PDB file of C-alpha atoms in Angstrom:
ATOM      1  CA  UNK X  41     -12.542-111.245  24.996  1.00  0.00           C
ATOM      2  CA  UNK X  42      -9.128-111.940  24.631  1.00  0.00           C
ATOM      3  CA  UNK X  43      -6.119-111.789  26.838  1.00  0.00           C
ATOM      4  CA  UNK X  44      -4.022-111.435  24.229  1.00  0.00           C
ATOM      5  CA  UNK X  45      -1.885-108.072  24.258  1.00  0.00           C
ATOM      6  CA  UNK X  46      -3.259-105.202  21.866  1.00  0.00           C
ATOM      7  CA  UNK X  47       0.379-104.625  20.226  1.00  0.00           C
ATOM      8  CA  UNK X  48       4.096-106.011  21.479  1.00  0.00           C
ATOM      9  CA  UNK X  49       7.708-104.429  21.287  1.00  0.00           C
ATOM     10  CA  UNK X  50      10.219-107.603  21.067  1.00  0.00           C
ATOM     11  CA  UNK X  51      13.518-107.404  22.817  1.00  0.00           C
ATOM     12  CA  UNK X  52      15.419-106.461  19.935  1.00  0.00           C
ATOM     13  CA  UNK X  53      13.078-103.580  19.117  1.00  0.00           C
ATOM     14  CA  UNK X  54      13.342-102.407  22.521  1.00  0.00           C
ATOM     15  CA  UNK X  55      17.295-102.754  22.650  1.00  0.00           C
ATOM     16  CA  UNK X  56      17.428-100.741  19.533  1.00  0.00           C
ATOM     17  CA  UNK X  57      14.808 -97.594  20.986  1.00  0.00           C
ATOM     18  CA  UNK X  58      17.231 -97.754  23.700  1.00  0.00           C
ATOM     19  CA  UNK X  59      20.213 -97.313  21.734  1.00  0.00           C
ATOM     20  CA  UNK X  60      19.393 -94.743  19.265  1.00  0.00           C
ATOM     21  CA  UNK X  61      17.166 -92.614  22.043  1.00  0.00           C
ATOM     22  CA  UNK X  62      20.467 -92.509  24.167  1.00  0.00           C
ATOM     23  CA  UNK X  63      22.462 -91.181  20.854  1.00  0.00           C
ATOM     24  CA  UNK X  64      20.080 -88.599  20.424  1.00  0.00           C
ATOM     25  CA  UNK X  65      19.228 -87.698  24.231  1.00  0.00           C
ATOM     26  CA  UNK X  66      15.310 -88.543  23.935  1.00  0.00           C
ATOM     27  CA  UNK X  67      12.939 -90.424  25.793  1.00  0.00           C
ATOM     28  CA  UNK X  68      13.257 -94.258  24.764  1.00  0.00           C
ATOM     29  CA  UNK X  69       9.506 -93.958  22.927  1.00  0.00           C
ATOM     30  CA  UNK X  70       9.110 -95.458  19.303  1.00  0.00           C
ATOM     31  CA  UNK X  71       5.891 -94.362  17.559  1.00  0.00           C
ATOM     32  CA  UNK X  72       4.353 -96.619  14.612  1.00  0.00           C
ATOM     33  CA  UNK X  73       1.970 -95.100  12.831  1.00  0.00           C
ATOM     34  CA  UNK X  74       0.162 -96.520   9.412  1.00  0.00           C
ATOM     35  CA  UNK X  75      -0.099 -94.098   6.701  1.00  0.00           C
ATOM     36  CA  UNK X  76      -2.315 -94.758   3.380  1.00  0.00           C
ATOM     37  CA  UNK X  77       0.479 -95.495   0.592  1.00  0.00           C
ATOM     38  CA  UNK X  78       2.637 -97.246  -0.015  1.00  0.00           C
ATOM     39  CA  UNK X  79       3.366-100.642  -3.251  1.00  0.00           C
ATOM     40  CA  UNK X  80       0.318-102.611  -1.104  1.00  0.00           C
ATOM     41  CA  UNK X  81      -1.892 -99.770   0.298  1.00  0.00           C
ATOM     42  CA  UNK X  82      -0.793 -98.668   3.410  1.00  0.00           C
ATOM     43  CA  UNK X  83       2.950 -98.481   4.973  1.00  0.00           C
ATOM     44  CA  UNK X  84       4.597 -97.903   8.262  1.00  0.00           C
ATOM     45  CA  UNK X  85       5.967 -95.000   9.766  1.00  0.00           C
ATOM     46  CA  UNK X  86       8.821 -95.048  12.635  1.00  0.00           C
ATOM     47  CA  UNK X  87       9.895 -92.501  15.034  1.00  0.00           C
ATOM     48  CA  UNK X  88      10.609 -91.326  18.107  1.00  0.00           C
ATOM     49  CA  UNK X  89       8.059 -89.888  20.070  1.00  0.00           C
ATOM     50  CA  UNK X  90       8.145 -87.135  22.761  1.00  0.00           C
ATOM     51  CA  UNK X  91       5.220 -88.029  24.404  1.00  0.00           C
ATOM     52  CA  UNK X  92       2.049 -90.228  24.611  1.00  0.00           C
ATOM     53  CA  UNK X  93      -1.108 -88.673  23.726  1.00  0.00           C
ATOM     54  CA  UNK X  94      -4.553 -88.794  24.728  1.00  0.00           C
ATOM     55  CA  UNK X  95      -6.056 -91.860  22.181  1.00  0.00           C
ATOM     56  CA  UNK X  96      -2.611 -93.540  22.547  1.00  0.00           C
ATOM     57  CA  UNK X  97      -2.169 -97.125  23.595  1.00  0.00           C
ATOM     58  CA  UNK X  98       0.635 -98.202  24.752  1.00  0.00           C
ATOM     59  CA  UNK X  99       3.408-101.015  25.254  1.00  0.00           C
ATOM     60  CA  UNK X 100       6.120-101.089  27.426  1.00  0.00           C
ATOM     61  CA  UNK X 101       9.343-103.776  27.667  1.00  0.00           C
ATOM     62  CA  UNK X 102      12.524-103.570  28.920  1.00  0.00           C
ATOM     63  CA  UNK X 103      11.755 -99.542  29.829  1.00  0.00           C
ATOM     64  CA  UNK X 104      11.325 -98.963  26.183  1.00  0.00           C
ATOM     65  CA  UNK X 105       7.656 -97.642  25.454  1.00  0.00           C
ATOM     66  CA  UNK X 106       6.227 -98.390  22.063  1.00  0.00           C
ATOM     67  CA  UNK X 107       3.266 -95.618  21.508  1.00  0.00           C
ATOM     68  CA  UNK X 108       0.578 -96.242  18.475  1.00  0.00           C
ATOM     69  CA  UNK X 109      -2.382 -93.791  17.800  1.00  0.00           C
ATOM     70  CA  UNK X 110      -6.349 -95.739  18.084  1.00  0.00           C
ATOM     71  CA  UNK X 111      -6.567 -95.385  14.073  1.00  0.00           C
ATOM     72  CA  UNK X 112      -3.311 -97.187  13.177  1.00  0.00           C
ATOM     73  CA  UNK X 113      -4.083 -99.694  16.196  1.00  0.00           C
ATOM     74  CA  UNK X 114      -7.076-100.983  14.448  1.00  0.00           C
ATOM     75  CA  UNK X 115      -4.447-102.149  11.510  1.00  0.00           C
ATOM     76  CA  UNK X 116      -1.720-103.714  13.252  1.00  0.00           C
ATOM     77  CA  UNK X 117      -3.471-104.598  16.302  1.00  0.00           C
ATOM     78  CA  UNK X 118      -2.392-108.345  17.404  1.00  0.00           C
ATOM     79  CA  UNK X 119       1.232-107.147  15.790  1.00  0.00           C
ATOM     80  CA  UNK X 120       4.495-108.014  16.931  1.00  0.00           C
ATOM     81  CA  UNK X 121       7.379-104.657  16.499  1.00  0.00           C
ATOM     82  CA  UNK X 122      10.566-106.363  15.646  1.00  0.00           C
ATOM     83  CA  UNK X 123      14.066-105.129  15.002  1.00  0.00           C
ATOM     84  CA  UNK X 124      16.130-107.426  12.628  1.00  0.00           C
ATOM     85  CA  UNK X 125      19.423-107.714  11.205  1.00  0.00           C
ATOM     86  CA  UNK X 126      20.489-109.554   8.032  1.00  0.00           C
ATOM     87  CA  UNK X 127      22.784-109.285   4.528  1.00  0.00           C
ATOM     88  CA  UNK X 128      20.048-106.918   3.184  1.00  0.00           C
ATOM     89  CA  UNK X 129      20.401-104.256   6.062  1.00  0.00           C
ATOM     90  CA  UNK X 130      18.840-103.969   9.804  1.00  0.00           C
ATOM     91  CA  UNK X 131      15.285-102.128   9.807  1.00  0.00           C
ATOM     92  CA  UNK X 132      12.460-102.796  11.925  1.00  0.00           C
ATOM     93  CA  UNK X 133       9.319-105.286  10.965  1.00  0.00           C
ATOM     94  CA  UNK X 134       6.061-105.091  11.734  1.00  0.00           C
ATOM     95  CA  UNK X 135       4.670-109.232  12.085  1.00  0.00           C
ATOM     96  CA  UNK X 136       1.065-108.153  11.563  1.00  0.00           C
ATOM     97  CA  UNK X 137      -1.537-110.924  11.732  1.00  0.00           C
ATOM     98  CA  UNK X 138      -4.340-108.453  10.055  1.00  0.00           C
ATOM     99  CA  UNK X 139      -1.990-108.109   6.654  1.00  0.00           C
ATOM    100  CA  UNK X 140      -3.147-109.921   4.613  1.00  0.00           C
ATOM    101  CA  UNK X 141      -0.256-109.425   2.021  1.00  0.00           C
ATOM    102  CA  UNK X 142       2.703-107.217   2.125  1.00  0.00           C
ATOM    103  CA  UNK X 143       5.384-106.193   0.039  1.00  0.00           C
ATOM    104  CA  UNK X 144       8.970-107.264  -1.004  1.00  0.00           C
ATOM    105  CA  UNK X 145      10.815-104.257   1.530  1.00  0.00           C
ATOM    106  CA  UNK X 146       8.053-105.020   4.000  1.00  0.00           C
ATOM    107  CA  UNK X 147       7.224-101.644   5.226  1.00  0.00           C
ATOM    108  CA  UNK X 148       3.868-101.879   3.320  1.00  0.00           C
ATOM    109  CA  UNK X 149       0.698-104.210   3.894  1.00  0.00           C
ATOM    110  CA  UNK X 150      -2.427-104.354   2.721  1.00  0.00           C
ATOM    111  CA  UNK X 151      -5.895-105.504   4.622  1.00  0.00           C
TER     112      UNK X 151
END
């Protein structure tokens, strides 16, 4: 068994949660879910969540909970949530170990 942490929020992620759930007066929650779709099969989904439900799991840093459904946990699980900033635009990026491709925008993966 490992000790290593089902899924993580980085800093920046959890600065940017922060941020926009303060704009919009919600609870600091992001929700990644993996939808089928997608240029390389499936694709991430953002959002802020209202609440944590039953087959959730959970990761918390810097008060900033990041919430992901059982199903989509068994794609990403291992997965860092990043928030990054360059020329192309800010966004944030999933570093998922299980991918084992992706494509060009990165908001798609394939297993």
């Amino acid at each position: 068994m490992s000790d290593a942490p089902d899924i993580e929020l980085s800093p920046s992620a959890a600065k940017r949660v922060a941020t926009i759930a303060a704009k919009q007066g919600k609870a600091a929650m992001l929700r990644l879910s993996v939808d089928g779709g997608g240029c390389a099969g499936f694709q991430y989904v953002f959002g802020l969540a209202d609440a944590v439900g039953e087959d959730d799991i959970t990761a918390v840093r810097d008060g900033v909970t990041l919430v992901v459904d059982s199903v989509s946990l068994d794609l990403v699980r291992g997965a860092m949530v990043d928030y990054v900033e360059s020329l192309g635009g800010a966004a944030f990026k999933v570093e998922n170990p299980r991918a084992a491709s992706g494509c060009g925008c990165g908001s798609s993966f394939s297993i």
